mmCIF file with all atom_site columns, C-alpha atoms and ligand atoms in Angstrom:
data_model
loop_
_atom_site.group_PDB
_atom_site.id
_atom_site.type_symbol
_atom_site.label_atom_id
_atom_site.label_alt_id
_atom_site.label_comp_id
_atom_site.label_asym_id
_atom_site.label_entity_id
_atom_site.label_seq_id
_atom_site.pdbx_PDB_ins_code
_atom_site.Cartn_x
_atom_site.Cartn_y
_atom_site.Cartn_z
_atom_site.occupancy
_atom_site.B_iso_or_equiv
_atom_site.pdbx_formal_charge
_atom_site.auth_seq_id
_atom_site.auth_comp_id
_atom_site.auth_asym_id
_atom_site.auth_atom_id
_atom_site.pdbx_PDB_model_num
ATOM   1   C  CA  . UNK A 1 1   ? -1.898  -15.648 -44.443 1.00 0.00 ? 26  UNK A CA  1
ATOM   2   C  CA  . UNK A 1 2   ? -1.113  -18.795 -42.847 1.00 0.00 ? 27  UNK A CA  1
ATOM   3   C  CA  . UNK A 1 3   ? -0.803  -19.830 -38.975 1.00 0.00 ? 28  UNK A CA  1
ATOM   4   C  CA  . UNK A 1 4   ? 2.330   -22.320 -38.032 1.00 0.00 ? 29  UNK A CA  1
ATOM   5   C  CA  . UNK A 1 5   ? 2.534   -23.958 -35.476 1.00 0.00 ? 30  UNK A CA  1
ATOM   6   C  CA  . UNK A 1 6   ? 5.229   -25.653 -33.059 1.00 0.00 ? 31  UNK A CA  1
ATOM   7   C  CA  . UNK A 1 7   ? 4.194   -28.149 -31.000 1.00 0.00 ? 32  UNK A CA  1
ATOM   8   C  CA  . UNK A 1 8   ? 6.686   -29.868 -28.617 1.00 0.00 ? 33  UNK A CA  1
ATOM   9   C  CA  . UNK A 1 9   ? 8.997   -27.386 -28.542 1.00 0.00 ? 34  UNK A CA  1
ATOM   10  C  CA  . UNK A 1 10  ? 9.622   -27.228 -24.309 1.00 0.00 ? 35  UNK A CA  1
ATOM   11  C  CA  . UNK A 1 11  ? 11.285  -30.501 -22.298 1.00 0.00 ? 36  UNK A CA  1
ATOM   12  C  CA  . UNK A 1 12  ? 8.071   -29.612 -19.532 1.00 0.00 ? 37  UNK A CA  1
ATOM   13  C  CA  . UNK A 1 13  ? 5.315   -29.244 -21.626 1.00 0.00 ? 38  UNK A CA  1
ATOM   14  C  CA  . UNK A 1 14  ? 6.402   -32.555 -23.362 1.00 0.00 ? 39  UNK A CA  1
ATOM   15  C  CA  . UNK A 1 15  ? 6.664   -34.398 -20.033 1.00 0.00 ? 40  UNK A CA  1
ATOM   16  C  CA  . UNK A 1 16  ? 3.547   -32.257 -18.986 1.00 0.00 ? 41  UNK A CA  1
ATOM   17  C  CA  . UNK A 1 17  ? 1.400   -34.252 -21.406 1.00 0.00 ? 42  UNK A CA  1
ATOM   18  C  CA  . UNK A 1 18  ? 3.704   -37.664 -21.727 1.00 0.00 ? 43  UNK A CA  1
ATOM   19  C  CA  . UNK A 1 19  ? 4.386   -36.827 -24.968 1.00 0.00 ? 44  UNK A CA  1
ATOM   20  C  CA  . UNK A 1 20  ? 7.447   -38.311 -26.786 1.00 0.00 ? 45  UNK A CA  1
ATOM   21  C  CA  . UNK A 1 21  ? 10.666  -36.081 -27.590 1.00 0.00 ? 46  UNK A CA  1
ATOM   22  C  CA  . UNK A 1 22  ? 10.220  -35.112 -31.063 1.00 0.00 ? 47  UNK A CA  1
ATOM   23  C  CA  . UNK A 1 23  ? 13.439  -36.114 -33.349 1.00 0.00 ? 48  UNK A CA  1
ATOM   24  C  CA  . UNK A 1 24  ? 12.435  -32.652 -35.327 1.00 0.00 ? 49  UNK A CA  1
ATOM   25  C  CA  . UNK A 1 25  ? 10.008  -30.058 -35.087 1.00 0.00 ? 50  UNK A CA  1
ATOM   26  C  CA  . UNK A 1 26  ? 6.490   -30.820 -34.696 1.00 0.00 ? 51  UNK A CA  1
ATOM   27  C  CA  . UNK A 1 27  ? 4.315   -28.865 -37.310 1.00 0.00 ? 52  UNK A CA  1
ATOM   28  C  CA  . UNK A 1 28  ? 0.868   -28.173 -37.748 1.00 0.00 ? 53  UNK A CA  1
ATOM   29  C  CA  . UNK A 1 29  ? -1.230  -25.533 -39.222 1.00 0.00 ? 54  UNK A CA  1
ATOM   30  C  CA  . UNK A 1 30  ? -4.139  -23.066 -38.235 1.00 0.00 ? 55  UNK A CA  1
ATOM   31  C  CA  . UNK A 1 31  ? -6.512  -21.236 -41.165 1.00 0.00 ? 56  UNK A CA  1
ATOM   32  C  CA  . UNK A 1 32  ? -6.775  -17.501 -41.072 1.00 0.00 ? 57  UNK A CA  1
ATOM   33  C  CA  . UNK A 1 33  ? -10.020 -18.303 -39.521 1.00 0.00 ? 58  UNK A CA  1
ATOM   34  C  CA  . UNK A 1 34  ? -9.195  -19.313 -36.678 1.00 0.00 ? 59  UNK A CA  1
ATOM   35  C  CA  . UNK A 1 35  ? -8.073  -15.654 -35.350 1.00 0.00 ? 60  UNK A CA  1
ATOM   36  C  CA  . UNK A 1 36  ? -9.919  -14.432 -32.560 1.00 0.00 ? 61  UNK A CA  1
ATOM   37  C  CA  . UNK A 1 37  ? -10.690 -10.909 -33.932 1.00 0.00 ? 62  UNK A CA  1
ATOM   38  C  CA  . UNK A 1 38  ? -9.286  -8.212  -30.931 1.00 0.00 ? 63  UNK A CA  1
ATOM   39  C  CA  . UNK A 1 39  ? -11.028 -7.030  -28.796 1.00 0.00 ? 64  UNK A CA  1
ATOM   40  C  CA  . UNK A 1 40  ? -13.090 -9.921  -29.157 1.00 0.00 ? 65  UNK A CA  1
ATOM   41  C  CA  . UNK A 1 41  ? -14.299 -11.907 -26.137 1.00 0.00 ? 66  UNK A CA  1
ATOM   42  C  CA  . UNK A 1 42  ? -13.013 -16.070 -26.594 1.00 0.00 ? 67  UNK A CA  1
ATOM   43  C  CA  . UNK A 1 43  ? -16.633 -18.411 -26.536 1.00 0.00 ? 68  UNK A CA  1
ATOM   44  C  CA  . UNK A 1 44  ? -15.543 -22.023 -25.310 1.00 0.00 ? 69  UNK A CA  1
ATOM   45  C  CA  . UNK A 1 45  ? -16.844 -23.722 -28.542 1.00 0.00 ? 70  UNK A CA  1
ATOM   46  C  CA  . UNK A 1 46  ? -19.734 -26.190 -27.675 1.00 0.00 ? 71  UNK A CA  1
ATOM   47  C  CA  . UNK A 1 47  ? -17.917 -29.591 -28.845 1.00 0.00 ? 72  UNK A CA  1
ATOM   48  C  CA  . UNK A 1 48  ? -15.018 -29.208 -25.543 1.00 0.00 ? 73  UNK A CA  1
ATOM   49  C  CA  . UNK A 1 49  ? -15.184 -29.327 -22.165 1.00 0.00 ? 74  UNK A CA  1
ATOM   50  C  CA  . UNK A 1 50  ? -11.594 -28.955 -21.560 1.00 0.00 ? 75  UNK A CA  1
ATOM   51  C  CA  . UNK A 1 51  ? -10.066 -25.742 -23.728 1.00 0.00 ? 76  UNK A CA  1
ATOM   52  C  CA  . UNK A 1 52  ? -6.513  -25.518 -22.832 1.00 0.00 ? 77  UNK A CA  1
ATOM   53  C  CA  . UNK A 1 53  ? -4.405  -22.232 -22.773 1.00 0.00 ? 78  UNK A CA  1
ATOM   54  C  CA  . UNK A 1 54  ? -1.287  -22.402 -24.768 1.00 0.00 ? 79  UNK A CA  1
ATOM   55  C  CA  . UNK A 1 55  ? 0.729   -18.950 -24.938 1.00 0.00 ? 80  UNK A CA  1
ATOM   56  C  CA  . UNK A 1 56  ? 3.267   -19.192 -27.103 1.00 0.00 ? 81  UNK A CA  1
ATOM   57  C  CA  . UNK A 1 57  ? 5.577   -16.179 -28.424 1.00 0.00 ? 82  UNK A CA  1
ATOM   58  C  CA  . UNK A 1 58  ? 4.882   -15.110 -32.543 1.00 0.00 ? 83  UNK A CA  1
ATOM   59  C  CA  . UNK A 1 59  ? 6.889   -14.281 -34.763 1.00 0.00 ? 84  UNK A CA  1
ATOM   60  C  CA  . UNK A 1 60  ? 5.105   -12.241 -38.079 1.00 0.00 ? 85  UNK A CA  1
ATOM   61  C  CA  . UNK A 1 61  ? 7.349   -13.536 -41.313 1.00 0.00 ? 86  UNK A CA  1
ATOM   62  C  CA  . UNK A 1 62  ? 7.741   -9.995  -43.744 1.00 0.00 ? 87  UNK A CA  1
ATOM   63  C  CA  . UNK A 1 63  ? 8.789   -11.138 -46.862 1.00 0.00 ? 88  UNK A CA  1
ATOM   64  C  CA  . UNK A 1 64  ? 8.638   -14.513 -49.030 1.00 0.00 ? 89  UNK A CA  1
ATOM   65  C  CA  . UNK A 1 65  ? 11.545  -17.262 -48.397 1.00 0.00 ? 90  UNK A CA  1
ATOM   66  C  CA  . UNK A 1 66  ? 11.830  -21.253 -49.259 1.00 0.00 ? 91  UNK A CA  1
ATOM   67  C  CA  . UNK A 1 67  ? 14.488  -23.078 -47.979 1.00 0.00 ? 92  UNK A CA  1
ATOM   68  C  CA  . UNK A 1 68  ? 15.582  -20.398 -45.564 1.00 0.00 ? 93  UNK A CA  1
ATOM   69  C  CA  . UNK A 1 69  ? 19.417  -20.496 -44.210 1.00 0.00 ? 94  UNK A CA  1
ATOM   70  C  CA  . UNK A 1 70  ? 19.475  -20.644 -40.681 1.00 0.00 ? 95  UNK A CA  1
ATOM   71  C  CA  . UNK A 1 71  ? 21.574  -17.866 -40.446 1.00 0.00 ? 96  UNK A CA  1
ATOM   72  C  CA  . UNK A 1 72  ? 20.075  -15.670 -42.252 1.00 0.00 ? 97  UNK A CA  1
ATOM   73  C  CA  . UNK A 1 73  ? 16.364  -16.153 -40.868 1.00 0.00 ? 98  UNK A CA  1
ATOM   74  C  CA  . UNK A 1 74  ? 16.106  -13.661 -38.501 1.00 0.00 ? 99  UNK A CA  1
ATOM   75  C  CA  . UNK A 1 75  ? 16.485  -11.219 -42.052 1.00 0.00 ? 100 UNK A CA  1
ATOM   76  C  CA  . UNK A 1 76  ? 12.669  -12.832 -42.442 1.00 0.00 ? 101 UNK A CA  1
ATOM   77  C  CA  . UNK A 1 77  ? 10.827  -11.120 -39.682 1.00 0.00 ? 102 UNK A CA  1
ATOM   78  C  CA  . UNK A 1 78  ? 10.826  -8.013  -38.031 1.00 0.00 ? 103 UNK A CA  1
ATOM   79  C  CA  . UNK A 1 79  ? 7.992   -7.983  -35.153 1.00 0.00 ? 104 UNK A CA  1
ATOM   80  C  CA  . UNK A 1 80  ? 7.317   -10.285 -32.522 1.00 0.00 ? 105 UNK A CA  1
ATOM   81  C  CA  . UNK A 1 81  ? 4.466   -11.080 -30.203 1.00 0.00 ? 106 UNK A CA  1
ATOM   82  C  CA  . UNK A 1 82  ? 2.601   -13.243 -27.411 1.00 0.00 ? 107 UNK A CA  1
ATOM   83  C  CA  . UNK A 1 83  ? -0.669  -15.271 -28.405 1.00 0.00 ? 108 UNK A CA  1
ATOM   84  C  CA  . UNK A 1 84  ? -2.545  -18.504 -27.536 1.00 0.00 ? 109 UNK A CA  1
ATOM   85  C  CA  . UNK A 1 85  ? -2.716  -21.620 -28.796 1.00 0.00 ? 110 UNK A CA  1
ATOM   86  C  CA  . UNK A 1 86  ? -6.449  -22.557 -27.935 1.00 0.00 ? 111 UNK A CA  1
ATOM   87  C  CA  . UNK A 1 87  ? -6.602  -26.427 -27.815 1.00 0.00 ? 112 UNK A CA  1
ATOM   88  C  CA  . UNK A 1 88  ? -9.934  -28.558 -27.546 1.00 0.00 ? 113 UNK A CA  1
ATOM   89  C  CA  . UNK A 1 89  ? -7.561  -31.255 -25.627 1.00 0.00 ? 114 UNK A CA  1
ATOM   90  C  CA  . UNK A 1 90  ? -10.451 -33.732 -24.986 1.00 0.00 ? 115 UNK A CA  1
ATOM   91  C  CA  . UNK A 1 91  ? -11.113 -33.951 -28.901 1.00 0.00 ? 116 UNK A CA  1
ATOM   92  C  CA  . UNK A 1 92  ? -6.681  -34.074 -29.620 1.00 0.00 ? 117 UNK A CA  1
ATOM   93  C  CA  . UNK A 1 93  ? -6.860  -36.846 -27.458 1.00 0.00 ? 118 UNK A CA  1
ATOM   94  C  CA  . UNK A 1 94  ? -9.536  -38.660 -28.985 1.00 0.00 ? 119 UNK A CA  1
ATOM   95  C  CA  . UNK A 1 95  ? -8.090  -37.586 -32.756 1.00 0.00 ? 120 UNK A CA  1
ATOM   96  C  CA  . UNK A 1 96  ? -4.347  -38.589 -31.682 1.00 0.00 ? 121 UNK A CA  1
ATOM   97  C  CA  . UNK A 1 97  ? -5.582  -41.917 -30.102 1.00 0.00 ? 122 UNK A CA  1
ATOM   98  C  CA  . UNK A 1 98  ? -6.977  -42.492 -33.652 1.00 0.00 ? 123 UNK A CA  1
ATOM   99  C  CA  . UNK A 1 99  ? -3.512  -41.059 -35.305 1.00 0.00 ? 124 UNK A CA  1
ATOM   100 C  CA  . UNK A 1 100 ? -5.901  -38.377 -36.719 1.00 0.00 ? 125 UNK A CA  1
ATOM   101 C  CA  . UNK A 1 101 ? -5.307  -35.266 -37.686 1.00 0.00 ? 126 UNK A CA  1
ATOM   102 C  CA  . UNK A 1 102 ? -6.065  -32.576 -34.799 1.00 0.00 ? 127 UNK A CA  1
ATOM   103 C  CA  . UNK A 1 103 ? -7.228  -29.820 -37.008 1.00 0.00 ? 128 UNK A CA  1
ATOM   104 C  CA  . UNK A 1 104 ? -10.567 -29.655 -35.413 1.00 0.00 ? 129 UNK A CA  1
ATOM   105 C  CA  . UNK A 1 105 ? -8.773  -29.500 -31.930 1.00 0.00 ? 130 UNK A CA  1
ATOM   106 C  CA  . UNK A 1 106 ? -6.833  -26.567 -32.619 1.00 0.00 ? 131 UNK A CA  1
ATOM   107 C  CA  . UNK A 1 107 ? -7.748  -24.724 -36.087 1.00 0.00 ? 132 UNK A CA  1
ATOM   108 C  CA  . UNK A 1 108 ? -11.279 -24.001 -34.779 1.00 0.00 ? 133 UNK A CA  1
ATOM   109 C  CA  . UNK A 1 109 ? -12.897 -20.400 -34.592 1.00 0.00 ? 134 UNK A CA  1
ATOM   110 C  CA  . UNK A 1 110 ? -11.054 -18.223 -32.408 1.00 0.00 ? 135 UNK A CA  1
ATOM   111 C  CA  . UNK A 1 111 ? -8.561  -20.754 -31.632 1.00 0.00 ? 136 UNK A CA  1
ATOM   112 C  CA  . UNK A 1 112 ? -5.455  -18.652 -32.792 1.00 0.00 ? 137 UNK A CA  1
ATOM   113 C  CA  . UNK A 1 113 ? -5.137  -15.261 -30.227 1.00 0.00 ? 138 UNK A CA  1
ATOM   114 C  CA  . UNK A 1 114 ? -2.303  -12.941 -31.786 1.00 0.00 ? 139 UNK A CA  1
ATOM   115 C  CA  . UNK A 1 115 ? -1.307  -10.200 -29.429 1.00 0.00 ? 140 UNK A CA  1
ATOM   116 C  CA  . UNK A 1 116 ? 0.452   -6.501  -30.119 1.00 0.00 ? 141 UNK A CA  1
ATOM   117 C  CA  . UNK A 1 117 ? 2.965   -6.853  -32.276 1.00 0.00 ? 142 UNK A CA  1
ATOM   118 C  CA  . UNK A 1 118 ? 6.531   -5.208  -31.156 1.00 0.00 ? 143 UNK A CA  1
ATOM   119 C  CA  . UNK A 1 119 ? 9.727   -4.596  -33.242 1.00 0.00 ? 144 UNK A CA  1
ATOM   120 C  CA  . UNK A 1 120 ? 12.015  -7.452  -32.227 1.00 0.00 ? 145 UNK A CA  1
ATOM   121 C  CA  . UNK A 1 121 ? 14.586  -4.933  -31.374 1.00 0.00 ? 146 UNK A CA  1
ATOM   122 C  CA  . UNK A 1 122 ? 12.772  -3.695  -28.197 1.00 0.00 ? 147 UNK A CA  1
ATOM   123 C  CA  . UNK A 1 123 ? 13.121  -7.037  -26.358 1.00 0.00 ? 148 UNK A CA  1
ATOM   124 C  CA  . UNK A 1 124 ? 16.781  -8.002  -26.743 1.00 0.00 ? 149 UNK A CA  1
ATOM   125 C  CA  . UNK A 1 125 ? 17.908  -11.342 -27.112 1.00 0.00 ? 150 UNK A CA  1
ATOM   126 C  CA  . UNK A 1 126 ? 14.885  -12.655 -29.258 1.00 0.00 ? 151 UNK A CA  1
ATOM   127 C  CA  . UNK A 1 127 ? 16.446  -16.748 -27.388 1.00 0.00 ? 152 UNK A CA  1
ATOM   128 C  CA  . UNK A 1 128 ? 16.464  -15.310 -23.903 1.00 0.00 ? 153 UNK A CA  1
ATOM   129 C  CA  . UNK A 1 129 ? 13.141  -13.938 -23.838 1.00 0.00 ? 154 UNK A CA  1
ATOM   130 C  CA  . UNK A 1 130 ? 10.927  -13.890 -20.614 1.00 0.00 ? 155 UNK A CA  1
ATOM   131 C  CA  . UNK A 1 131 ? 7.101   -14.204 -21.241 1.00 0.00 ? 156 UNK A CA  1
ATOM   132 C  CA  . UNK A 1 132 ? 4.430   -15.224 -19.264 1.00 0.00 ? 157 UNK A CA  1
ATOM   133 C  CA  . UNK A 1 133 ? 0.473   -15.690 -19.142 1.00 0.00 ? 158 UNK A CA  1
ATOM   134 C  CA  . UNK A 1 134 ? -1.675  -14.556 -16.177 1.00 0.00 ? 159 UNK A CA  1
ATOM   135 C  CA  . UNK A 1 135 ? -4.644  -16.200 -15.317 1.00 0.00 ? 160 UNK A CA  1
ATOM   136 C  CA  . UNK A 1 136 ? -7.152  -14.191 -12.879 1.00 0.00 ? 161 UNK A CA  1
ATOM   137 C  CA  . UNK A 1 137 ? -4.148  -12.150 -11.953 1.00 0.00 ? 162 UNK A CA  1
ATOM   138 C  CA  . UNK A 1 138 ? -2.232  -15.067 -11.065 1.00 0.00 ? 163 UNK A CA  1
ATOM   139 C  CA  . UNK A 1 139 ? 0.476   -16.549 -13.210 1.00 0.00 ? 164 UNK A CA  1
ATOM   140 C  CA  . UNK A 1 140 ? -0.323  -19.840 -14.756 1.00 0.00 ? 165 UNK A CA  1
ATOM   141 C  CA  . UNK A 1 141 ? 2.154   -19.901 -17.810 1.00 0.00 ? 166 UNK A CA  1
ATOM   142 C  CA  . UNK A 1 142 ? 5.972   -18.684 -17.352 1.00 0.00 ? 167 UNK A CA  1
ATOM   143 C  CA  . UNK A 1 143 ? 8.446   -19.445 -19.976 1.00 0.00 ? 168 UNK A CA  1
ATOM   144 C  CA  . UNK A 1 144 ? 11.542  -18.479 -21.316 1.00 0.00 ? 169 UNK A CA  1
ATOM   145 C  CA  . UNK A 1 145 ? 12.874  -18.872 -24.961 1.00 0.00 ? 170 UNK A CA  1
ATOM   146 C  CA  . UNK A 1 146 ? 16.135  -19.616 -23.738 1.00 0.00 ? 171 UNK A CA  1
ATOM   147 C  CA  . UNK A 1 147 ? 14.152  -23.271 -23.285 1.00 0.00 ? 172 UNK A CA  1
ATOM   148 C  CA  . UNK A 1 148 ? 13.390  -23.892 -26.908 1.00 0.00 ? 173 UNK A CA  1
ATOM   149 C  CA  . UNK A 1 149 ? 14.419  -27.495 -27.992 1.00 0.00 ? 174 UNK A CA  1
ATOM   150 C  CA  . UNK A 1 150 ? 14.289  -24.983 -31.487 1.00 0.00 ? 175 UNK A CA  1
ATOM   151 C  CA  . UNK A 1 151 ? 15.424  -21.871 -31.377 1.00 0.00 ? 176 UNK A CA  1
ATOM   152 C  CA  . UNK A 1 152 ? 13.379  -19.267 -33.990 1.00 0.00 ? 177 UNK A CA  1
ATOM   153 C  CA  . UNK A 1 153 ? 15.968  -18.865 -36.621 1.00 0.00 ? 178 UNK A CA  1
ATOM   154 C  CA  . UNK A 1 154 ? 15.970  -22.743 -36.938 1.00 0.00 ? 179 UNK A CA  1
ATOM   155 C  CA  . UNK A 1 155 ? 12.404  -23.223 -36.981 1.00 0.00 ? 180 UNK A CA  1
ATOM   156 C  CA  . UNK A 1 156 ? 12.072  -20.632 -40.027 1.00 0.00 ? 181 UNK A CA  1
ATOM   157 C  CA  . UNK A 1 157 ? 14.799  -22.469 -41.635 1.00 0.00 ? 182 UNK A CA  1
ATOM   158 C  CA  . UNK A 1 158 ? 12.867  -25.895 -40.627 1.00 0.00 ? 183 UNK A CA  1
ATOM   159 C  CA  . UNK A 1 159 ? 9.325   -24.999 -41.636 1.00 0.00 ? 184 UNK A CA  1
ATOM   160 C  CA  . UNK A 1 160 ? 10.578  -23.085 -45.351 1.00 0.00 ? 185 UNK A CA  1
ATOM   161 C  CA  . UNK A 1 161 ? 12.015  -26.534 -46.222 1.00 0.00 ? 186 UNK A CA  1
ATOM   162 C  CA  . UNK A 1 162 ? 8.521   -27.616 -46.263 1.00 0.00 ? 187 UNK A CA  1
ATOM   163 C  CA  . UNK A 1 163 ? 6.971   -24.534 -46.868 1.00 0.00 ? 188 UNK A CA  1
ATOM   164 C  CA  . UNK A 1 164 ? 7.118   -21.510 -48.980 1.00 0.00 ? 189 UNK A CA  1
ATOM   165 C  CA  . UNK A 1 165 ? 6.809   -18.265 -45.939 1.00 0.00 ? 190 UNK A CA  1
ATOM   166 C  CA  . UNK A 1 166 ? 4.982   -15.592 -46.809 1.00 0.00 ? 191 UNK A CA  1
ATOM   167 C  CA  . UNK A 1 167 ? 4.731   -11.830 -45.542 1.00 0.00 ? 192 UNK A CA  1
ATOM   168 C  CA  . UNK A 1 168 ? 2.113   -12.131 -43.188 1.00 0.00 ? 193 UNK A CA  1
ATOM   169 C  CA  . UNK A 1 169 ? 2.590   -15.737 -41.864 1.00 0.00 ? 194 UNK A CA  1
ATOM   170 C  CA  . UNK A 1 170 ? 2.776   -16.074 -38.235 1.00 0.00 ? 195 UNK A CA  1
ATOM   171 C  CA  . UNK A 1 171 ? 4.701   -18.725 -36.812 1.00 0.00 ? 196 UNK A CA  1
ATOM   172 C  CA  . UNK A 1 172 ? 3.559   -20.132 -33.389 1.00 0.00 ? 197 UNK A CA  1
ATOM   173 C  CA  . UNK A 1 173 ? 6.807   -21.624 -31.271 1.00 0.00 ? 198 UNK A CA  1
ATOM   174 C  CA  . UNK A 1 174 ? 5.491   -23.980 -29.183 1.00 0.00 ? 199 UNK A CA  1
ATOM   175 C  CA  . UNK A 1 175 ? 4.163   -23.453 -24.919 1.00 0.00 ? 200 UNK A CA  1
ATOM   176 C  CA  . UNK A 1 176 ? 6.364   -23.609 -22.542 1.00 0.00 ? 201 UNK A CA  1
ATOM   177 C  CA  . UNK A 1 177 ? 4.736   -26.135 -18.934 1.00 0.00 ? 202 UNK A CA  1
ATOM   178 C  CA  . UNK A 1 178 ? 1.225   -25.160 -17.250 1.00 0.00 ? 203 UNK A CA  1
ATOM   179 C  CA  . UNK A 1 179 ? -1.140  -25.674 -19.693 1.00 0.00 ? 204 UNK A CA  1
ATOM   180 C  CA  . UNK A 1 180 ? -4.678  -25.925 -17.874 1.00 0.00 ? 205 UNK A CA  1
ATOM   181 C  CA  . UNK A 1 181 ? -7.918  -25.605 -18.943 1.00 0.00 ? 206 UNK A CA  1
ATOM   182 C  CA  . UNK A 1 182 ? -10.074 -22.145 -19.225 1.00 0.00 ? 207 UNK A CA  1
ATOM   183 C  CA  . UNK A 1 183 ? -13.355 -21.524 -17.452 1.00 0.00 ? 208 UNK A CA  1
ATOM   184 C  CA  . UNK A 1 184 ? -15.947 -18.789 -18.418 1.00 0.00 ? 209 UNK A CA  1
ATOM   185 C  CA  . UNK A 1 185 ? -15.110 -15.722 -16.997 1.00 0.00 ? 210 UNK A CA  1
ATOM   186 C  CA  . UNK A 1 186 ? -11.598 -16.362 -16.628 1.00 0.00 ? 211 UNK A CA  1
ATOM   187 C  CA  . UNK A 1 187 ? -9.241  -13.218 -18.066 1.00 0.00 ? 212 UNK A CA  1
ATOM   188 C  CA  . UNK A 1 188 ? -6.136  -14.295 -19.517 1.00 0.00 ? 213 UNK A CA  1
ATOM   189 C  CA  . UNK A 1 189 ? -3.408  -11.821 -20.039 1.00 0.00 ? 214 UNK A CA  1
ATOM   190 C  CA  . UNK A 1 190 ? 0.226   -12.484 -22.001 1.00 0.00 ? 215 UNK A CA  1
ATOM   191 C  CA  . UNK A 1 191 ? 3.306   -10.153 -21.098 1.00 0.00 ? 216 UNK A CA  1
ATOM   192 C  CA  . UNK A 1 192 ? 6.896   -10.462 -22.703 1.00 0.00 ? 217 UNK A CA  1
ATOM   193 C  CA  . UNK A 1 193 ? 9.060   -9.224  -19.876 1.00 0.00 ? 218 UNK A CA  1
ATOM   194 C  CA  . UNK A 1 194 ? 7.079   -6.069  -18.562 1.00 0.00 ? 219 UNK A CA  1
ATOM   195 C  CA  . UNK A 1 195 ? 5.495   -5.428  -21.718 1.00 0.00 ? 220 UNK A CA  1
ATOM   196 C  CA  . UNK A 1 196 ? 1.332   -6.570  -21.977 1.00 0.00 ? 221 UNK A CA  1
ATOM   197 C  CA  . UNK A 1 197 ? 0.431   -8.048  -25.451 1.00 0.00 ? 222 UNK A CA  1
ATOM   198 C  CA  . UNK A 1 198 ? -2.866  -8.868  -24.565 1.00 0.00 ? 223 UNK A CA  1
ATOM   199 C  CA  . UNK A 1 199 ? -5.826  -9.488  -22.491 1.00 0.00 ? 224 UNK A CA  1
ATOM   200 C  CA  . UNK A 1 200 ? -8.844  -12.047 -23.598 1.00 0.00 ? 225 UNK A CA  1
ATOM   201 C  CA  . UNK A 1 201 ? -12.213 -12.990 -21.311 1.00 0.00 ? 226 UNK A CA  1
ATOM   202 C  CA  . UNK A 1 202 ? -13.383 -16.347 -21.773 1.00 0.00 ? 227 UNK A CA  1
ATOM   203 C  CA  . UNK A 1 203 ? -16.949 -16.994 -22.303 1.00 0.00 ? 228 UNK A CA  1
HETATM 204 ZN ZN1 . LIG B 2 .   ? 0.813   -24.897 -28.971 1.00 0.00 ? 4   LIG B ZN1 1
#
């Protein structure tokens, strides 16, 4: 199982971090290591001091596909979640001020949080979708698909130009504005609309 990830994907976040507009997707990877087990407690690794949130909405791919038509991606996946996108954003900066790869920033241990999964069909409009992290209680990430510089069906059509999609991938789609950094005992939950996906304690 792979992890893919979309980074750049909401006009705020992009200003958020003075990014530049990407001309096409961003794309970058996470190994099946880097799943935070559930249940499990999230340890701020040693090597940061500034572990961002990024909850991003998942989509699980069910069946193989290369070169995907947009139009008939959403035939690729079923189920849909919530997740973070842990990011070490001290050591990106340092690895994109080099024009290094930020593996080590964001495919670390635990660094890939995949909530409940859902059938798609209980939440409606899959590019109209309401989700949101809470952060103590308080909301510190609210986004809504509908925002997407890519919409899913063209990022599944993107990404399977590049790569083959497998049953079992999980495709990341980028954080909407509000990224901050997590503090031990900090609880993070992830809703889409009403519905909680999950709940993590930092450490
Ligand atoms: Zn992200």
């Amino acid at each position: 199982m792979k992890i893919i990830c979309i980074g750049r994907n909401y006009t705020e976040h992009i200003a958020e971090l003075a990014n530049e507009k990407p001309e096409s997707p961003v794309i970058f990877m996470k190994p099946d290591s880097a799943v935070l087990p559930r249940q499990q407690d999230f340890y701020i690794p040693e090597f940061s001091e500034d572990v961002h949130h990024e909850v991003e909405v998942l989509v699980k791919i069910k069946k193989v596909g290369k070169h995907i038509n947009q139009r008939f991606a959403h035939k690729y996946y079923d189920e849909v979640s919530l997740g973070i996108d842990f990011t070490a954003r001290d050591l990106q900066a340092q690895l994109k001020a080099k024009g290094l790869p930020w593996e080590k920033a964001k495919g670390f241990d635990g660094a890939a949080v995949i909530g409940e999964w859902s059938p798609k069909e209980d939440f409606g409009d899959l590019d109209a979708l309401d989700f949101k992290l809470l952060r103590n209680g308080e909301v510190a990430q609210q986004g809504n698909t509908s925002h997407m510089l890519w919409k899913i069906d063209e990022l599944i059509a993107y990404i399977s130009t590049y790569f083959t999609l497998k049953k079992g991938d999980v495709i990341f789609t980028g954080t909407p504005a509000g990224v901050s950094r997590v503090s031990p005992e900090d609880r993070l939950t992830g809703y889409i609309q009403d519905r909680k996906i999950f709940d993590i304690n930092i450490k």
